[in-house]
PDB file of C-alpha atoms and ligand atoms in Angstrom:
ATOM      1  CA  UNK L  27       0.000   0.000   0.000  1.00 52.00           C
ATOM      2  CA  UNK L  28       1.509   3.297  -1.091  1.00 48.00           C
ATOM      3  CA  UNK L  29      -0.404   5.943   0.726  1.00 47.00           C
ATOM      4  CA  UNK L  30      -3.291   6.515   3.040  1.00 49.00           C
ATOM      5  CA  UNK L  31      -4.891   9.452   4.695  1.00 50.00           C
ATOM      6  CA  UNK L  32      -8.015  10.568   6.455  1.00 46.00           C
ATOM      7  CA  UNK L  33      -9.820  13.349   4.600  1.00 47.00           C
ATOM      8  CA  UNK L  34     -10.998  15.861   7.173  1.00 45.00           C
ATOM      9  CA  UNK L  35     -14.611  15.713   6.015  1.00 43.00           C
ATOM     10  CA  UNK L  36     -14.954  11.997   6.702  1.00 42.00           C
ATOM     11  CA  UNK L  37     -16.561  11.494  10.080  1.00 41.00           C
ATOM     12  CA  UNK L  38     -14.598   8.446  10.992  1.00 41.00           C
ATOM     13  CA  UNK L  39     -12.325   7.755  13.881  1.00 39.00           C
ATOM     14  CA  UNK L  40     -10.380   5.255  11.802  1.00 39.00           C
ATOM     15  CA  UNK L  41      -7.061   6.382  10.402  1.00 50.00           C
ATOM     16  CA  UNK L  42      -7.318   4.218   7.354  1.00 75.00           C
ATOM     17  CA  UNK L  43     -10.609   5.160   5.771  1.00 95.00           C
ATOM     18  CA  UNK L  44      -8.999   5.611   2.356  1.00 97.00           C
ATOM     19  CA  UNK L  45      -6.487   3.011   1.250  1.00 97.00           C
ATOM     20  CA  UNK L  46      -4.605   3.542  -1.973  1.00 97.00           C
ATOM     21  CA  UNK L  47      -2.857   0.610  -3.609  1.00 98.00           C
ATOM     22  CA  UNK L  48      -0.233   0.659  -6.338  1.00 97.00           C
ATOM     23  CA  UNK L  49      -2.173  -1.746  -8.526  1.00 97.00           C
ATOM     24  CA  UNK L  50      -5.678  -3.065  -9.184  1.00 98.00           C
ATOM     25  CA  UNK L  51      -4.487  -6.536  -8.162  1.00 98.00           C
ATOM     26  CA  UNK L  52      -3.336  -5.392  -4.725  1.00 98.00           C
ATOM     27  CA  UNK L  53      -6.550  -3.446  -4.099  1.00 98.00           C
ATOM     28  CA  UNK L  54      -8.617  -6.465  -5.141  1.00 98.00           C
ATOM     29  CA  UNK L  55      -6.576  -8.817  -3.020  1.00 98.00           C
ATOM     30  CA  UNK L  56      -6.971  -6.638   0.068  1.00 98.00           C
ATOM     31  CA  UNK L  57     -10.741  -6.505  -0.500  1.00 98.00           C
ATOM     32  CA  UNK L  58     -10.991 -10.265  -0.996  1.00 98.00           C
ATOM     33  CA  UNK L  59      -9.036 -10.835   2.198  1.00 98.00           C
ATOM     34  CA  UNK L  60     -11.435  -8.599   4.135  1.00 98.00           C
ATOM     35  CA  UNK L  61     -14.362 -10.675   2.876  1.00 98.00           C
ATOM     36  CA  UNK L  62     -12.564 -13.961   3.519  1.00 98.00           C
ATOM     37  CA  UNK L  63     -11.723 -12.851   7.061  1.00 98.00           C
ATOM     38  CA  UNK L  64     -15.412 -12.307   7.838  1.00 98.00           C
ATOM     39  CA  UNK L  65     -16.361 -15.683   6.352  1.00 98.00           C
ATOM     40  CA  UNK L  66     -13.691 -17.400   8.492  1.00 98.00           C
ATOM     41  CA  UNK L  67     -14.485 -15.451  11.653  1.00 98.00           C
ATOM     42  CA  UNK L  68     -18.143 -16.403  11.352  1.00 98.00           C
ATOM     43  CA  UNK L  69     -17.237 -20.026  10.603  1.00 98.00           C
ATOM     44  CA  UNK L  70     -15.205 -20.192  13.786  1.00 98.00           C
ATOM     45  CA  UNK L  71     -18.313 -19.112  15.695  1.00 98.00           C
ATOM     46  CA  UNK L  72     -20.608 -21.486  13.822  1.00 98.00           C
ATOM     47  CA  UNK L  73     -22.443 -18.530  12.270  1.00 98.00           C
ATOM     48  CA  UNK L  74     -23.416 -17.408   8.793  1.00 98.00           C
ATOM     49  CA  UNK L  75     -21.639 -14.543   7.033  1.00 98.00           C
ATOM     50  CA  UNK L  76     -24.193 -12.188   5.464  1.00 99.00           C
ATOM     51  CA  UNK L  77     -22.565 -10.516   2.495  1.00 98.00           C
ATOM     52  CA  UNK L  78     -23.814  -7.751   0.201  1.00 99.00           C
ATOM     53  CA  UNK L  79     -22.256  -8.257  -3.217  1.00 99.00           C
ATOM     54  CA  UNK L  80     -21.757  -6.083  -6.285  1.00 99.00           C
ATOM     55  CA  UNK L  81     -21.427  -6.640 -10.025  1.00 98.00           C
ATOM     56  CA  UNK L  82     -19.559  -4.740 -12.761  1.00 97.00           C
ATOM     57  CA  UNK L  83     -15.964  -4.829 -13.930  1.00 97.00           C
ATOM     58  CA  UNK L  84     -14.614  -3.526 -10.614  1.00 98.00           C
ATOM     59  CA  UNK L  85     -15.200  -6.529  -8.294  1.00 98.00           C
ATOM     60  CA  UNK L  86     -14.091  -9.157 -10.832  1.00 98.00           C
ATOM     61  CA  UNK L  87     -10.572  -9.329  -9.393  1.00 98.00           C
ATOM     62  CA  UNK L  88     -11.993  -9.672  -5.872  1.00 98.00           C
ATOM     63  CA  UNK L  89     -14.084 -12.630  -6.958  1.00 99.00           C
ATOM     64  CA  UNK L  90     -11.101 -14.203  -8.765  1.00 98.00           C
ATOM     65  CA  UNK L  91      -9.133 -14.027  -5.535  1.00 98.00           C
ATOM     66  CA  UNK L  92     -12.021 -15.532  -3.531  1.00 98.00           C
ATOM     67  CA  UNK L  93     -12.180 -18.394  -6.059  1.00 98.00           C
ATOM     68  CA  UNK L  94      -8.422 -18.893  -5.672  1.00 98.00           C
ATOM     69  CA  UNK L  95      -8.772 -18.977  -1.881  1.00 98.00           C
ATOM     70  CA  UNK L  96     -11.480 -21.613  -2.273  1.00 98.00           C
ATOM     71  CA  UNK L  97      -9.621 -23.761  -4.813  1.00 98.00           C
ATOM     72  CA  UNK L  98      -6.104 -23.579  -3.442  1.00 98.00           C
ATOM     73  CA  UNK L  99      -6.413 -22.579   0.197  1.00 98.00           C
ATOM     74  CA  UNK L 100      -9.466 -24.565   1.188  1.00 97.00           C
ATOM     75  CA  UNK L 101     -11.698 -21.607   2.052  1.00 98.00           C
ATOM     76  CA  UNK L 102     -15.304 -22.792   2.220  1.00 98.00           C
ATOM     77  CA  UNK L 103     -18.270 -20.519   1.544  1.00 98.00           C
ATOM     78  CA  UNK L 104     -20.926 -22.868   2.882  1.00 98.00           C
ATOM     79  CA  UNK L 105     -21.760 -20.399   5.640  1.00 98.00           C
ATOM     80  CA  UNK L 106     -22.032 -17.432   3.248  1.00 98.00           C
ATOM     81  CA  UNK L 107     -25.439 -15.887   2.562  1.00 98.00           C
ATOM     82  CA  UNK L 108     -25.393 -13.302  -0.200  1.00 99.00           C
ATOM     83  CA  UNK L 109     -27.597 -10.411  -1.232  1.00 99.00           C
ATOM     84  CA  UNK L 110     -26.736  -8.696  -4.485  1.00 99.00           C
ATOM     85  CA  UNK L 111     -27.202  -4.971  -4.777  1.00 99.00           C
ATOM     86  CA  UNK L 112     -29.210  -4.854  -7.955  1.00 98.00           C
ATOM     87  CA  UNK L 113     -30.541  -6.310 -11.194  1.00 98.00           C
ATOM     88  CA  UNK L 114     -31.736  -4.747 -14.412  1.00 98.00           C
ATOM     89  CA  UNK L 115     -35.490  -4.600 -14.965  1.00 98.00           C
ATOM     90  CA  UNK L 116     -36.835  -6.294 -16.887  1.00 98.00           C
ATOM     91  CA  UNK L 117     -34.229  -9.039 -17.119  1.00 98.00           C
ATOM     92  CA  UNK L 118     -34.382 -12.816 -17.467  1.00 98.00           C
ATOM     93  CA  UNK L 119     -31.821 -14.594 -15.278  1.00 98.00           C
ATOM     94  CA  UNK L 120     -30.579 -16.690 -18.209  1.00 98.00           C
ATOM     95  CA  UNK L 121     -29.685 -13.645 -20.278  1.00 98.00           C
ATOM     96  CA  UNK L 122     -25.979 -13.017 -20.654  1.00 98.00           C
ATOM     97  CA  UNK L 123     -26.247  -9.471 -19.281  1.00 98.00           C
ATOM     98  CA  UNK L 124     -28.202 -10.430 -16.184  1.00 98.00           C
ATOM     99  CA  UNK L 125     -26.503 -10.046 -12.841  1.00 98.00           C
ATOM    100  CA  UNK L 126     -27.529 -13.634 -12.130  1.00 98.00           C
ATOM    101  CA  UNK L 127     -25.357 -14.727 -15.074  1.00 98.00           C
ATOM    102  CA  UNK L 128     -22.581 -12.384 -13.947  1.00 98.00           C
ATOM    103  CA  UNK L 129     -22.502 -13.758 -10.413  1.00 98.00           C
ATOM    104  CA  UNK L 130     -22.613 -17.354 -11.599  1.00 98.00           C
ATOM    105  CA  UNK L 131     -19.773 -17.020 -14.063  1.00 98.00           C
ATOM    106  CA  UNK L 132     -17.620 -14.713 -11.956  1.00 98.00           C
ATOM    107  CA  UNK L 133     -18.086 -16.363  -8.552  1.00 99.00           C
ATOM    108  CA  UNK L 134     -20.899 -18.694  -7.616  1.00 99.00           C
ATOM    109  CA  UNK L 135     -20.197 -21.490 -10.147  1.00 98.00           C
ATOM    110  CA  UNK L 136     -16.632 -21.770  -8.833  1.00 98.00           C
ATOM    111  CA  UNK L 137     -17.150 -21.924  -5.067  1.00 98.00           C
ATOM    112  CA  UNK L 138     -19.137 -24.114  -2.684  1.00 98.00           C
ATOM    113  CA  UNK L 139     -21.869 -21.596  -1.875  1.00 98.00           C
ATOM    114  CA  UNK L 140     -25.233 -23.219  -1.129  1.00 98.00           C
ATOM    115  CA  UNK L 141     -27.543 -22.216  -3.997  1.00 98.00           C
ATOM    116  CA  UNK L 142     -30.417 -21.442  -1.636  1.00 98.00           C
ATOM    117  CA  UNK L 143     -28.239 -18.869   0.144  1.00 98.00           C
ATOM    118  CA  UNK L 144     -28.017 -16.646  -2.945  1.00 99.00           C
ATOM    119  CA  UNK L 145     -30.327 -13.628  -3.260  1.00 99.00           C
ATOM    120  CA  UNK L 146     -30.368 -11.412  -6.347  1.00 99.00           C
ATOM    121  CA  UNK L 147     -33.232  -9.013  -7.122  1.00 98.00           C
ATOM    122  CA  UNK L 148     -35.688 -10.637  -9.531  1.00 98.00           C
ATOM    123  CA  UNK L 149     -35.868  -8.918 -12.896  1.00 98.00           C
ATOM    124  CA  UNK L 150     -38.811 -11.052 -14.068  1.00 98.00           C
ATOM    125  CA  UNK L 151     -41.523  -9.699 -11.767  1.00 98.00           C
ATOM    126  CA  UNK L 152     -44.678  -8.037 -12.978  1.00 98.00           C
ATOM    127  CA  UNK L 153     -44.689  -4.299 -12.229  1.00 97.00           C
ATOM    128  CA  UNK L 154     -47.495  -4.786  -9.676  1.00 98.00           C
ATOM    129  CA  UNK L 155     -45.446  -7.299  -7.691  1.00 98.00           C
ATOM    130  CA  UNK L 156     -42.278  -5.250  -7.382  1.00 98.00           C
ATOM    131  CA  UNK L 157     -43.007  -3.219  -4.277  1.00 98.00           C
ATOM    132  CA  UNK L 158     -43.992  -6.219  -2.199  1.00 98.00           C
ATOM    133  CA  UNK L 159     -40.954  -8.113  -3.476  1.00 98.00           C
ATOM    134  CA  UNK L 160     -38.652  -5.239  -2.514  1.00 98.00           C
ATOM    135  CA  UNK L 161     -40.110  -5.102   0.994  1.00 98.00           C
ATOM    136  CA  UNK L 162     -39.514  -8.835   1.293  1.00 98.00           C
ATOM    137  CA  UNK L 163     -35.892  -8.410   0.135  1.00 99.00           C
ATOM    138  CA  UNK L 164     -35.357  -5.908   2.949  1.00 98.00           C
ATOM    139  CA  UNK L 165     -37.107  -8.211   5.398  1.00 98.00           C
ATOM    140  CA  UNK L 166     -34.906 -11.155   4.443  1.00 98.00           C
ATOM    141  CA  UNK L 167     -31.754  -9.117   5.087  1.00 98.00           C
ATOM    142  CA  UNK L 168     -33.154  -8.056   8.452  1.00 98.00           C
ATOM    143  CA  UNK L 169     -34.150 -11.632   9.314  1.00 98.00           C
ATOM    144  CA  UNK L 170     -30.533 -12.719   8.879  1.00 98.00           C
ATOM    145  CA  UNK L 171     -29.490  -9.976  11.301  1.00 98.00           C
ATOM    146  CA  UNK L 172     -28.378  -7.467   8.651  1.00 98.00           C
ATOM    147  CA  UNK L 173     -25.445  -7.387   6.246  1.00 98.00           C
ATOM    148  CA  UNK L 174     -22.052  -8.060   7.822  1.00 98.00           C
ATOM    149  CA  UNK L 175     -20.347  -6.293   4.929  1.00 98.00           C
ATOM    150  CA  UNK L 176     -21.488  -4.573   1.742  1.00 99.00           C
ATOM    151  CA  UNK L 177     -19.123  -4.449  -1.219  1.00 99.00           C
ATOM    152  CA  UNK L 178     -19.676  -1.530  -3.597  1.00 99.00           C
ATOM    153  CA  UNK L 179     -18.369  -0.222  -6.885  1.00 98.00           C
ATOM    154  CA  UNK L 180     -19.152   3.320  -7.974  1.00 98.00           C
ATOM    155  CA  UNK L 181     -20.657   4.502 -11.234  1.00 97.00           C
ATOM    156  CA  UNK L 182     -19.503   7.642 -12.999  1.00 96.00           C
ATOM    157  CA  UNK L 183     -22.807   9.251 -11.966  1.00 97.00           C
ATOM    158  CA  UNK L 184     -21.856   8.680  -8.325  1.00 98.00           C
ATOM    159  CA  UNK L 185     -24.303   5.821  -8.017  1.00 98.00           C
ATOM    160  CA  UNK L 186     -23.827   2.989  -5.525  1.00 98.00           C
ATOM    161  CA  UNK L 187     -25.931   0.010  -6.441  1.00 98.00           C
ATOM    162  CA  UNK L 188     -28.224   1.677  -8.970  1.00 98.00           C
ATOM    163  CA  UNK L 189     -28.977   4.597  -6.650  1.00 98.00           C
ATOM    164  CA  UNK L 190     -28.607   7.324  -9.224  1.00 98.00           C
ATOM    165  CA  UNK L 191     -28.374  11.078  -8.518  1.00 98.00           C
ATOM    166  CA  UNK L 192     -31.495  12.159  -6.646  1.00 98.00           C
ATOM    167  CA  UNK L 193     -31.616   9.023  -4.470  1.00 98.00           C
ATOM    168  CA  UNK L 194     -32.243   9.901  -0.843  1.00 98.00           C
ATOM    169  CA  UNK L 195     -30.278   8.619   2.122  1.00 98.00           C
ATOM    170  CA  UNK L 196     -33.382   6.900   3.494  1.00 98.00           C
ATOM    171  CA  UNK L 197     -34.138   5.008   0.272  1.00 98.00           C
ATOM    172  CA  UNK L 198     -34.737   1.263   0.454  1.00 98.00           C
ATOM    173  CA  UNK L 199     -34.878  -1.512  -2.132  1.00 99.00           C
ATOM    174  CA  UNK L 200     -37.029  -0.322  -5.030  1.00 98.00           C
ATOM    175  CA  UNK L 201     -37.510   0.045  -8.777  1.00 98.00           C
ATOM    176  CA  UNK L 202     -35.452   2.919 -10.224  1.00 98.00           C
ATOM    177  CA  UNK L 203     -34.788   4.585 -13.564  1.00 98.00           C
ATOM    178  CA  UNK L 204     -31.232   4.371 -14.836  1.00 98.00           C
ATOM    179  CA  UNK L 205     -29.260   7.502 -15.566  1.00 97.00           C
ATOM    180  CA  UNK L 206     -28.264   8.168 -19.164  1.00 96.00           C
ATOM    181  CA  UNK L 207     -24.534   7.931 -18.416  1.00 96.00           C
ATOM    182  CA  UNK L 208     -25.052   4.608 -16.648  1.00 97.00           C
ATOM    183  CA  UNK L 209     -26.830   3.220 -19.706  1.00 98.00           C
ATOM    184  CA  UNK L 210     -24.056   4.537 -21.938  1.00 97.00           C
ATOM    185  CA  UNK L 211     -21.454   2.815 -19.741  1.00 96.00           C
ATOM    186  CA  UNK L 212     -23.404  -0.450 -20.048  1.00 97.00           C
ATOM    187  CA  UNK L 213     -23.908  -0.179 -23.806  1.00 98.00           C
ATOM    188  CA  UNK L 214     -20.935  -2.374 -24.748  1.00 97.00           C
ATOM    189  CA  UNK L 215     -22.386  -5.254 -22.698  1.00 96.00           C
ATOM    190  CA  UNK L 216     -25.721  -4.978 -24.491  1.00 98.00           C
ATOM    191  CA  UNK L 217     -24.518  -4.193 -28.017  1.00 97.00           C
ATOM    192  CA  UNK L 218     -25.890  -0.649 -28.017  1.00 98.00           C
ATOM    193  CA  UNK L 219     -27.258   1.852 -25.528  1.00 98.00           C
ATOM    194  CA  UNK L 220     -30.801   1.488 -26.869  1.00 98.00           C
ATOM    195  CA  UNK L 221     -30.727  -2.168 -25.768  1.00 98.00           C
ATOM    196  CA  UNK L 222     -29.795  -1.350 -22.149  1.00 98.00           C
ATOM    197  CA  UNK L 223     -32.881  -1.581 -19.900  1.00 98.00           C
ATOM    198  CA  UNK L 224     -34.098   1.782 -18.639  1.00 98.00           C
ATOM    199  CA  UNK L 225     -34.905   0.499 -15.159  1.00 98.00           C
ATOM    200  CA  UNK L 226     -33.463  -1.653 -12.406  1.00 98.00           C
ATOM    201  CA  UNK L 227     -34.275  -2.986  -8.958  1.00 99.00           C
ATOM    202  CA  UNK L 228     -31.698  -1.815  -6.437  1.00 99.00           C
ATOM    203  CA  UNK L 229     -31.079  -1.872  -2.715  1.00 98.00           C
ATOM    204  CA  UNK L 230     -31.481   1.656  -1.372  1.00 98.00           C
ATOM    205  CA  UNK L 231     -28.926   3.961   0.217  1.00 98.00           C
ATOM    206  CA  UNK L 232     -30.350   3.071   3.623  1.00 98.00           C
ATOM    207  CA  UNK L 233     -30.094  -0.653   2.897  1.00 98.00           C
ATOM    208  CA  UNK L 234     -26.416  -0.137   2.054  1.00 98.00           C
ATOM    209  CA  UNK L 235     -25.518   2.210   4.897  1.00 98.00           C
ATOM    210  CA  UNK L 236     -27.186  -0.091   7.448  1.00 98.00           C
ATOM    211  CA  UNK L 237     -24.529  -2.751   6.715  1.00 98.00           C
ATOM    212  CA  UNK L 238     -22.125  -3.341   9.596  1.00 98.00           C
ATOM    213  CA  UNK L 239     -19.184  -2.580   7.300  1.00 98.00           C
ATOM    214  CA  UNK L 240     -19.019  -1.044   3.835  1.00 98.00           C
ATOM    215  CA  UNK L 241     -16.210  -1.251   1.289  1.00 98.00           C
ATOM    216  CA  UNK L 242     -16.243   0.959  -1.774  1.00 98.00           C
ATOM    217  CA  UNK L 243     -13.793  -0.299  -4.374  1.00 98.00           C
ATOM    218  CA  UNK L 244     -12.798   1.964  -7.272  1.00 98.00           C
ATOM    219  CA  UNK L 245     -10.155   1.166  -9.854  1.00 98.00           C
ATOM    220  CA  UNK L 246      -8.705   3.020 -12.831  1.00 98.00           C
ATOM    221  CA  UNK L 247      -8.450   6.570 -14.110  1.00 98.00           C
ATOM    222  CA  UNK L 248     -12.082   6.452 -15.275  1.00 97.00           C
ATOM    223  CA  UNK L 249     -13.175   6.685 -11.647  1.00 98.00           C
ATOM    224  CA  UNK L 250     -10.780   9.446 -10.499  1.00 98.00           C
ATOM    225  CA  UNK L 251     -13.194  12.341 -10.993  1.00 98.00           C
ATOM    226  CA  UNK L 252     -16.183  10.731  -9.293  1.00 98.00           C
ATOM    227  CA  UNK L 253     -14.012   9.378  -6.465  1.00 98.00           C
ATOM    228  CA  UNK L 254     -12.798  12.908  -5.742  1.00 98.00           C
ATOM    229  CA  UNK L 255     -16.412  14.080  -5.511  1.00 98.00           C
ATOM    230  CA  UNK L 256     -17.543  11.056  -3.498  1.00 98.00           C
ATOM    231  CA  UNK L 257     -14.826  11.379  -0.862  1.00 97.00           C
ATOM    232  CA  UNK L 258     -14.107  15.099  -0.743  1.00 97.00           C
ATOM    233  CA  UNK L 259     -17.321  16.638  -2.054  1.00 97.00           C
ATOM    234  CA  UNK L 260     -20.341  17.987  -0.210  1.00 97.00           C
ATOM    235  CA  UNK L 261     -22.732  15.283   1.003  1.00 98.00           C
ATOM    236  CA  UNK L 262     -25.707  15.427  -1.332  1.00 98.00           C
ATOM    237  CA  UNK L 263     -28.170  13.252  -3.202  1.00 98.00           C
ATOM    238  CA  UNK L 264     -26.581  14.676  -6.378  1.00 98.00           C
ATOM    239  CA  UNK L 265     -23.684  12.284  -5.747  1.00 98.00           C
ATOM    240  CA  UNK L 266     -25.268   9.414  -3.810  1.00 98.00           C
ATOM    241  CA  UNK L 267     -21.888   7.902  -2.860  1.00 98.00           C
ATOM    242  CA  UNK L 268     -21.241  10.990  -0.694  1.00 98.00           C
ATOM    243  CA  UNK L 269     -23.722   9.577   1.843  1.00 98.00           C
ATOM    244  CA  UNK L 270     -21.020   7.051   2.732  1.00 98.00           C
ATOM    245  CA  UNK L 271     -18.939   9.880   4.224  1.00 97.00           C
ATOM    246  CA  UNK L 272     -21.203   9.810   7.274  1.00 96.00           C
ATOM    247  CA  UNK L 273     -20.352   6.207   8.103  1.00 97.00           C
ATOM    248  CA  UNK L 274     -17.970   5.078  10.810  1.00 95.00           C
ATOM    249  CA  UNK L 275     -17.467   1.718   9.153  1.00 96.00           C
ATOM    250  CA  UNK L 276     -16.507   2.687   5.597  1.00 98.00           C
ATOM    251  CA  UNK L 277     -13.328   1.870   3.717  1.00 98.00           C
ATOM    252  CA  UNK L 278     -12.536   3.308   0.296  1.00 98.00           C
ATOM    253  CA  UNK L 279     -10.168   0.929  -1.477  1.00 98.00           C
ATOM    254  CA  UNK L 280      -8.545   2.579  -4.477  1.00 98.00           C
ATOM    255  CA  UNK L 281      -5.771   2.045  -6.927  1.00 98.00           C
ATOM    256  CA  UNK L 282      -3.449   4.979  -7.577  1.00 97.00           C
ATOM    257  CA  UNK L 283      -5.267   5.989 -10.742  1.00 98.00           C
ATOM    258  CA  UNK L 284      -8.681   6.183  -9.080  1.00 98.00           C
ATOM    259  CA  UNK L 285      -7.087   8.167  -6.229  1.00 97.00           C
ATOM    260  CA  UNK L 286      -5.154  10.504  -8.503  1.00 97.00           C
ATOM    261  CA  UNK L 287      -7.420  13.552  -8.076  1.00 98.00           C
ATOM    262  CA  UNK L 288      -7.654  13.356  -4.280  1.00 97.00           C
ATOM    263  CA  UNK L 289      -6.036  16.061  -2.235  1.00 91.00           C
ATOM    264  CA  UNK L 290      -2.951  14.530  -0.624  1.00 70.00           C
ATOM    265  CA  UNK L 291      -3.387  14.315   3.114  1.00 57.00           C
TER     266      UNK L 291
HETATM  267  P1  PGA G   3     -18.014  -0.880 -13.087  1.00 88.22           P
HETATM  268  O1  PGA G   3     -19.409  -0.379 -12.519  1.00 88.22           O
HETATM  269  O2  PGA G   3     -17.393  -1.683 -11.971  1.00 88.22           O
HETATM  270  O3  PGA G   3     -18.352  -1.744 -14.256  1.00 88.22           O
HETATM  271  O4  PGA G   3     -17.221   0.337 -13.414  1.00 88.22           O
HETATM  272  C1  PGA G   3     -19.442   0.129 -11.226  1.00 88.22           C
HETATM  273  C2  PGA G   3     -20.835   0.577 -10.883  1.00 88.22           C
HETATM  274  O5  PGA G   3     -21.552   1.044 -11.792  1.00 88.22           O
HETATM  275  O6  PGA G   3     -21.199   0.497  -9.717  1.00 88.22           O
END
């Protein structure tokens, strides 16, 4: 790790709220180890680890490292219960772009997670059923005692999950409309922006910030501008990730490129 500091506007007592790593691999490895540590700690107590997971290009290296820990270091995930942040709407699970497909190919198919322990918002619901489903998603998280850790990426709009600009800090799991920039960023996956769904089901800001620990992972130069706003900017629904500044239990894990516009502390 090259550098760390505590921006003065982050209300945390921890010295290491922002960790900057020299490479994407090191940042991913640190994040995977944090997740693995919770899984092991809970195993030792005979408890489940309740994990909030993310999709996108950012966490891929984290999942690769978790798979490696499973395959070569004997780490079991049988006590892991997962809740994914979001899913496009509408979306069939079998479609290549679904977050169900993403999670299977990038993690779940390669570890010993119990299939019944996986929760990903359902993109196949009828519009009328969505609200009740979202309330149930929240209830399930609560029934497990809440999320032990929530892993997040960040979108260039400042979204966490699919909480786009305008999302309030009390928002819960719900149907949302995707921001134009978000759809543009997803266009390569769908073969054109017009094919990207306009809506999604996402955990809310409150669902995320209620987690016992939160990790926001951001890698590459593409994220430098939004990371500067998220960490050093004014807390506002205009950049939903700024709501994380209020947390005591937040870690921003960055590579040097994503951190490059931060004021040096
Ligand atoms: P990305 O997406 O990891 O593909 O950049 C992050 C996000 O939109 O949360």
